XYZ file of C-alpha atoms in Angstrom:
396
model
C 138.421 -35.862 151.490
C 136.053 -33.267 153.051
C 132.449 -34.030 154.106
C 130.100 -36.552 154.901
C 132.248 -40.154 153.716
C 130.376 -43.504 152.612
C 130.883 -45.937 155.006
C 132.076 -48.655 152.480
C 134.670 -46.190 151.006
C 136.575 -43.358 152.621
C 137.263 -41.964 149.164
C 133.415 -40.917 148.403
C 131.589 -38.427 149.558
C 127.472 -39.159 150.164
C 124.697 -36.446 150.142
C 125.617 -34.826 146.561
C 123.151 -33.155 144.325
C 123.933 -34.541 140.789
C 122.755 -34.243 137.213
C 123.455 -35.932 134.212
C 124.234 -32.887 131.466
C 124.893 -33.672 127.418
C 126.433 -31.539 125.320
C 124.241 -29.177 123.501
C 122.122 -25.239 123.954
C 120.622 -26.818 127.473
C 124.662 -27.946 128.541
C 125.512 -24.080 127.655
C 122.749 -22.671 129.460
C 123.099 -24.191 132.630
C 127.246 -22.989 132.382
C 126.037 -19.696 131.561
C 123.512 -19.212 134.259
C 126.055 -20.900 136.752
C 128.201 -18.238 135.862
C 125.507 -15.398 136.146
C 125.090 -16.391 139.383
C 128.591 -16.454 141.202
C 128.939 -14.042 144.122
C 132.562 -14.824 144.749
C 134.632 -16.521 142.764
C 134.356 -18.792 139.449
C 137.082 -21.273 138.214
C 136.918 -22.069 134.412
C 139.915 -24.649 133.034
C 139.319 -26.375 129.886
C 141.595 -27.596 126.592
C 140.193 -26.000 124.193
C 138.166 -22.464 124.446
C 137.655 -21.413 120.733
C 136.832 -17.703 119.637
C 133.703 -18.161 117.724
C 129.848 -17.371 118.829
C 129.530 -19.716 121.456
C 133.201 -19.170 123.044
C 132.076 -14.938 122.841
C 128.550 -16.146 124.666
C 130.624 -17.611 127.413
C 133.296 -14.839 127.772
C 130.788 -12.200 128.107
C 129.123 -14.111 131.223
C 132.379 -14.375 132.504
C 133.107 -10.543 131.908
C 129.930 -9.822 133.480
C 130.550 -11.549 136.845
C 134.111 -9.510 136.944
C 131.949 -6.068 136.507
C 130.097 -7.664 139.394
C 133.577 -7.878 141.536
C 133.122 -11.690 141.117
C 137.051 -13.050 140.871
C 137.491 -14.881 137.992
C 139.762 -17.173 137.221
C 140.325 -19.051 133.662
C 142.884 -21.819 132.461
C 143.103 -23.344 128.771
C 145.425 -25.919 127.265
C 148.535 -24.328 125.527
C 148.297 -26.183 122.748
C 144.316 -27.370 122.582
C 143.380 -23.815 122.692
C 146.571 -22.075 120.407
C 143.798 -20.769 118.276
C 142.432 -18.102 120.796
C 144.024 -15.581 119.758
C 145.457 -12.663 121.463
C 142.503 -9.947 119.919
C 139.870 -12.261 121.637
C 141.711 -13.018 124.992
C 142.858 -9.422 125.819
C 139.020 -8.590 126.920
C 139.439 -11.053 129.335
C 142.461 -9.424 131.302
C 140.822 -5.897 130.339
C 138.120 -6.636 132.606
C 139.990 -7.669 135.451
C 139.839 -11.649 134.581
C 142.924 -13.703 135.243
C 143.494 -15.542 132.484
C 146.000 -18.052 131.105
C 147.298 -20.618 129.280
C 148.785 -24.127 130.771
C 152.467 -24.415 129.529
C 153.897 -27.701 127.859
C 157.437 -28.642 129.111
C 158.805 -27.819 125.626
C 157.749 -26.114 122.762
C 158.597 -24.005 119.380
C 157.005 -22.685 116.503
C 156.171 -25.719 114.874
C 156.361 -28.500 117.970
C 155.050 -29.201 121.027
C 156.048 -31.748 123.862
C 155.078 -32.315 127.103
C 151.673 -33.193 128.677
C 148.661 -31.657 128.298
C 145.927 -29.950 130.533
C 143.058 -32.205 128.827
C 140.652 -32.142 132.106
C 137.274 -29.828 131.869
C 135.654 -28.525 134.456
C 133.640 -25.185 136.062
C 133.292 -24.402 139.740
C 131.764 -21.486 140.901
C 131.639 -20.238 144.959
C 133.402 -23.666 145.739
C 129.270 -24.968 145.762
C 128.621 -25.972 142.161
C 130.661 -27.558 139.620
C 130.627 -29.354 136.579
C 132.898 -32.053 135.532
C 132.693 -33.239 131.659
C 134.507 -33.765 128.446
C 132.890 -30.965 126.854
C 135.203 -27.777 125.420
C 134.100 -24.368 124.794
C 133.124 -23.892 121.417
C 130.466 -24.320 118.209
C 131.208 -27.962 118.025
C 129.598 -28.575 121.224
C 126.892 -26.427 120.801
C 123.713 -27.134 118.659
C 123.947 -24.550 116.031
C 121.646 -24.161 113.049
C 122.225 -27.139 110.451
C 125.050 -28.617 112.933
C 124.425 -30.396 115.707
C 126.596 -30.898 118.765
C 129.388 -33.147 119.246
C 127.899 -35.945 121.521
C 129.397 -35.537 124.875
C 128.485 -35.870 128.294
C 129.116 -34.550 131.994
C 127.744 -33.844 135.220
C 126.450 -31.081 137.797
C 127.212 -31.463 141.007
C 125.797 -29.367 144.278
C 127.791 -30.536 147.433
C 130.819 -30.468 149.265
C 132.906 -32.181 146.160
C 132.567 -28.440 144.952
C 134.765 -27.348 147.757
C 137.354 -29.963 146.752
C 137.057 -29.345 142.899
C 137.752 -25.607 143.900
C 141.090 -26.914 145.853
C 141.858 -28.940 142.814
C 141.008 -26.011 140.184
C 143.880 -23.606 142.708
C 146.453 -26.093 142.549
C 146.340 -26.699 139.046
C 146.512 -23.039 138.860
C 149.416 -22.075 140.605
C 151.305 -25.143 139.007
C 150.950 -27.681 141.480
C 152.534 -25.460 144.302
C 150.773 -26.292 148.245
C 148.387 -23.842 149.000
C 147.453 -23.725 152.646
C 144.622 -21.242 152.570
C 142.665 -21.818 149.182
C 139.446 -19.100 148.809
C 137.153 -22.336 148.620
C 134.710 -21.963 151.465
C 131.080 -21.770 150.056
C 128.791 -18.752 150.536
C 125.954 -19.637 153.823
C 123.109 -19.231 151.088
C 122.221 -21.517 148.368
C 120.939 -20.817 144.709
C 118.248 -24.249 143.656
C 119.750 -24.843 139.774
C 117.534 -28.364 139.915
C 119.075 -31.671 140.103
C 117.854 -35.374 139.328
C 119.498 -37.180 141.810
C 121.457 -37.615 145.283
C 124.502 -39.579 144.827
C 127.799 -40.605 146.713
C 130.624 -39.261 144.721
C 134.576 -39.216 144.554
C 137.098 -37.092 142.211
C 139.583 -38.927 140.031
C 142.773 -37.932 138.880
C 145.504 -38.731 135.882
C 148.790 -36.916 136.317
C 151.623 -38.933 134.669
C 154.049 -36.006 136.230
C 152.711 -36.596 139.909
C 152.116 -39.646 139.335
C 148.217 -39.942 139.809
C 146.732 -42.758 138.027
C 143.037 -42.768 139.573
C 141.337 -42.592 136.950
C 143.265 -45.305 135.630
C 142.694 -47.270 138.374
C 139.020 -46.722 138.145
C 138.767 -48.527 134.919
C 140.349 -51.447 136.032
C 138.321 -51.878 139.246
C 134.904 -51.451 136.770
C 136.659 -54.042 134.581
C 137.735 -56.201 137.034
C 134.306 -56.242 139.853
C 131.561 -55.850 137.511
C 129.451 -58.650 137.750
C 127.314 -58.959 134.999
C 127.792 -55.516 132.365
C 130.325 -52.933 131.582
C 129.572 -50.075 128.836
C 132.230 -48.050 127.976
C 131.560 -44.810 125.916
C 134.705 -43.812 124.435
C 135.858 -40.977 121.608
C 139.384 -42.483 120.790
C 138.801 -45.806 122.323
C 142.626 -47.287 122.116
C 142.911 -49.332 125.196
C 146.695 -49.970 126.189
C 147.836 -53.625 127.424
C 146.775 -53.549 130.855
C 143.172 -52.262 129.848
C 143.177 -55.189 127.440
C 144.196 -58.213 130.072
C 141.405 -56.348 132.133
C 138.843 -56.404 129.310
C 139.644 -60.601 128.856
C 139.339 -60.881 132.486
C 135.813 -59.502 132.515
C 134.639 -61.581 129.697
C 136.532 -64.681 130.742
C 134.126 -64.285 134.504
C 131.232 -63.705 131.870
C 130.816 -60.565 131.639
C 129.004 -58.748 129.141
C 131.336 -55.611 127.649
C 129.775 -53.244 124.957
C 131.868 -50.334 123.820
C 130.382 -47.294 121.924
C 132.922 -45.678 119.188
C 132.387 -43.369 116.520
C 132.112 -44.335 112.994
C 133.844 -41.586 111.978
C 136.029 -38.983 113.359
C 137.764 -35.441 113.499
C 141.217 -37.549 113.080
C 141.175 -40.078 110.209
C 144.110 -41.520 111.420
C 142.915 -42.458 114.989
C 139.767 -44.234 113.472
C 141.949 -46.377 111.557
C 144.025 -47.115 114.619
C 140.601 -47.979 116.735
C 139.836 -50.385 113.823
C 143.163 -52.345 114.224
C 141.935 -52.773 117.775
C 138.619 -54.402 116.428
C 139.407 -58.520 115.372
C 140.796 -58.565 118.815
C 137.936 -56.622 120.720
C 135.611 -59.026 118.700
C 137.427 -62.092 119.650
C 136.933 -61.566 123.040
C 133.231 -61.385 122.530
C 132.785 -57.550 122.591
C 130.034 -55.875 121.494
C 130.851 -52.802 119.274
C 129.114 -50.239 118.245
C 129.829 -47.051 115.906
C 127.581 -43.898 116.663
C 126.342 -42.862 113.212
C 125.710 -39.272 114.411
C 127.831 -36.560 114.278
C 130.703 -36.926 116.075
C 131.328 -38.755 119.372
C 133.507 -37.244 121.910
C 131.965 -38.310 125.513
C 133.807 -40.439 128.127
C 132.452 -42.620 130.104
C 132.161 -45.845 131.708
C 129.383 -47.640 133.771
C 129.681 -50.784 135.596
C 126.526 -53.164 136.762
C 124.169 -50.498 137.016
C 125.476 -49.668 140.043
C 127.923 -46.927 139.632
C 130.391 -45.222 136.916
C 132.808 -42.703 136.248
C 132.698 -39.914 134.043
C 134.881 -36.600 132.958
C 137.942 -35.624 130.458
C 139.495 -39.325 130.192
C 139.837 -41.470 126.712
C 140.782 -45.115 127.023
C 144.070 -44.664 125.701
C 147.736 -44.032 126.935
C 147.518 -40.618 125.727
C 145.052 -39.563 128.661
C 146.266 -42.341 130.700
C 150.520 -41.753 130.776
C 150.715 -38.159 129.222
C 147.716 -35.744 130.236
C 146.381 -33.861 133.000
C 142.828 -35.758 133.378
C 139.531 -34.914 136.127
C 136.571 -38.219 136.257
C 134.209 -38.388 139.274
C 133.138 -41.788 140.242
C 129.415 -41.990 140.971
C 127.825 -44.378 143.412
C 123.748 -44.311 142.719
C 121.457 -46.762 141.443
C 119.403 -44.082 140.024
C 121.806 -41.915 138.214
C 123.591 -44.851 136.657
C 120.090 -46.376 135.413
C 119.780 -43.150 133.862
C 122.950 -43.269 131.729
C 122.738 -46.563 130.828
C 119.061 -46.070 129.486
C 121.306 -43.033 127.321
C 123.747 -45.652 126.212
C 121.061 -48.482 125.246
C 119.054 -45.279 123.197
C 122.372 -44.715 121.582
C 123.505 -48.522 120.968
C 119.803 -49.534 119.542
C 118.827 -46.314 117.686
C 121.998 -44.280 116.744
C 124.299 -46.832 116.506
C 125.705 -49.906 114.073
C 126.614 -53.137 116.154
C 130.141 -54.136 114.306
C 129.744 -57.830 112.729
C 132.741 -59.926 113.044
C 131.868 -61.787 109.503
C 131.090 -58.631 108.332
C 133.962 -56.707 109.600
C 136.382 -59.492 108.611
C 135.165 -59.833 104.834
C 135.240 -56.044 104.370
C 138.240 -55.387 106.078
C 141.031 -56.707 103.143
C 144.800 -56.984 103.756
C 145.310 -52.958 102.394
C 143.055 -51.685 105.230
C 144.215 -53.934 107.519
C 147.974 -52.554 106.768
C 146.844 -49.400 106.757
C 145.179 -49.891 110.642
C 148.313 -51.902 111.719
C 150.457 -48.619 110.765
C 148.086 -46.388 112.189
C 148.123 -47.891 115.351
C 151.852 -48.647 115.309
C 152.707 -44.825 114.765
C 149.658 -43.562 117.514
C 151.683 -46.120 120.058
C 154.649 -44.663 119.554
C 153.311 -40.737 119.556
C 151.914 -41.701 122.634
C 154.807 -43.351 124.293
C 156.794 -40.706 123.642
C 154.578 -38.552 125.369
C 152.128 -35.541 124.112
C 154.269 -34.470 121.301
C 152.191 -32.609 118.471
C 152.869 -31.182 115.129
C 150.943 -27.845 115.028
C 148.648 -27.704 112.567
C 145.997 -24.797 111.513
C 142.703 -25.972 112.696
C 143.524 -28.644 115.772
C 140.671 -30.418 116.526
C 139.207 -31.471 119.946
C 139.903 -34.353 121.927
């Protein structure tokens, strides 16, 4: 890892500018003016980049900084982003943009199988990136009568930029070395504010290269936290080993609280998450479903003392079958600040599950149907990312 390292761990680098950014006008604002003011070159790789208003907003930014000779460089899902068509995508290579899609390993008109480029993230001059869970598109946005999707990420000014920007090159050119990536920063600075300084580290899921950071970052939150753990979690279906390390934590006394959505873009996953429930609540952990609209963050704190954040669910989808990007923040500060976020959500937008409650409303017919839900969702995901196109795919 480049830069200045924390002494405790060789893994994270100190001295980085960070902000804590929710999805929303103010998250597109900041991407937008990010991407007004690259001078060399801007890295854009996302799942899913729709073709409506706010998708257009962002595309002519981008085709802005090409007229400005800026190189520009942009990679969406194959499958999260099969409904951009080729009428909106063609301005991109028309303005000199190099643009693409990320490939499954197999897939036809109606089918798709392999893993899937789920990670989200912007760098721009190897000096500024963003790392988050939010896509490109309306849902994110706050648009007149529809609020945003609630989602979170993070800015970061720093070094980790120049890393992020070796990261974004190799996922371009498919994993292939690359000796002499254009990711040394510009010897001038643009101030786009930040709240905090913070040690950082960037976090990885590749099933194919076998990467399980991320992965690896939940269970060490799980399994050191002391006294709290809040996980924030849009298809919250935690896989064996995430459940022995959720026990563990409460057996030492720790207090867990996971935020879910009440209701979601796929039916079928929130009756899944609902199987998991008489178990989560036997363990003595504190649920909560977001009554806003709906949730689609990722995140995970631990002891107020750091956290990790980015692309990743808590389920085997992101964790055996996707391309995923977290960083792992180290500052008191920061951390206070999204756990303040997640207690505003928990107390004011939020309905704590009751295990009485949830037991005498949850009869034997919803109960089947949640066992079969998550049954068939194991499976799917054993298998490994294997969709059945549909017309409209939703986010994830």
């Amino acid at each position: 890892m480049i830069g200045k390292h924390s002494a405790s761990d060789p893994d994270f680098t100190s001295d980085q500018k960070i902000k804590l950014l929710s999805s929303g006008r103010a998250y597109f604002e900041l991407l937008i003016r990010l991407i007004e003011h690259a001078r060399e070159n801007i890295q854009l790789q996302v799942y899913i980049y729709e073709p409506d208003e706010t998708g257009q907003q962002v595309a002519d930014a981008l085709i802005r900084a090409a007229k400005r000779k800026v190189k520009v460089y942009i990679l969406v899902d194959g499958y999260g982003s099969q409904g951009l068509k080729r009428s909106f995508f063609r301005q991109f290579r028309e303005n000199g943009i190099h643009f693409r899609f990320f490939k499954p390993l197999f897939k036809s008109r109606d089918f798709y199988v392999g893993r899937r480029m789920h990670q989200k993230m912007l760098v721009v001059d190897a000096q500024y990136a963003i790392v988050t869970g939010i896509n490109i598109g309306n849902r994110y946005n706050d648009k007149p009568g529809q609020p945003a999707w609630l989602d979170f990420g993070v800015y970061i000014a720093g070094e980790v930029a120049v890393w992020l920007c070796k990261w974004g090159w190799t996922t371009w050119r498919n994993f292939k070395r690359i000796k002499n990536a254009p990711c040394g920063p510009p010897l001038t600075a643009v101030d786009f504010g930040y709240d905090h300084i913070g040690t950082v580290r960037v976090r990885r899921n590749d099933w194919v290269r076998r990467k399980y950071e991320i992965s690896d970052t939940y269970k060490a939150i799980l399994g050191k936290a002391q006294t709290r753990v809040i996980i924030l979690s849009s298809y919250f279906l935690p896989g064996y080993a995430v459940r022995e390390d959720i026990k563990g934590a409460r057996r030492r006394g720790v207090q867990v609280e996971v935020i879910v959505c009440s209701r979601m873009d796929v039916p079928l996953v929130k009756d899944a998450e609902r199987f998991m429930y008489s178990w989560l609540l036997r363990q003595g952990v504190k649920i909560y479903e977001y009554s806003g609209n709906i949730l689609h963050g990722k995140l995970a704190t631990c002891d107020d003392e750091w956290m990790t954040i980015g692309s990743f669910n808590v389920n085997d989808l992101s964790a055996r079958a996707s391309i995923e990007l977290n960083v792992d923040i180290k500052s008191k500060p920061f951390v206070r600040e999204v756990t303040d976020k997640m207690e505003y959500i928990m107390s004011r937008k939020a309905m704590r599950v009751n295990a009485d409650n949830f037991t005498q409303h949850n009869g034997w017919w919803h109960r089947l149907i949640q066992w079969f839900a998550f049954k068939f969702l194991r499976l799917i995901f054993f298998l490994g990312t294997f969709y059945i196109k549909q017309e409209d795919p939703r986010g994830n």
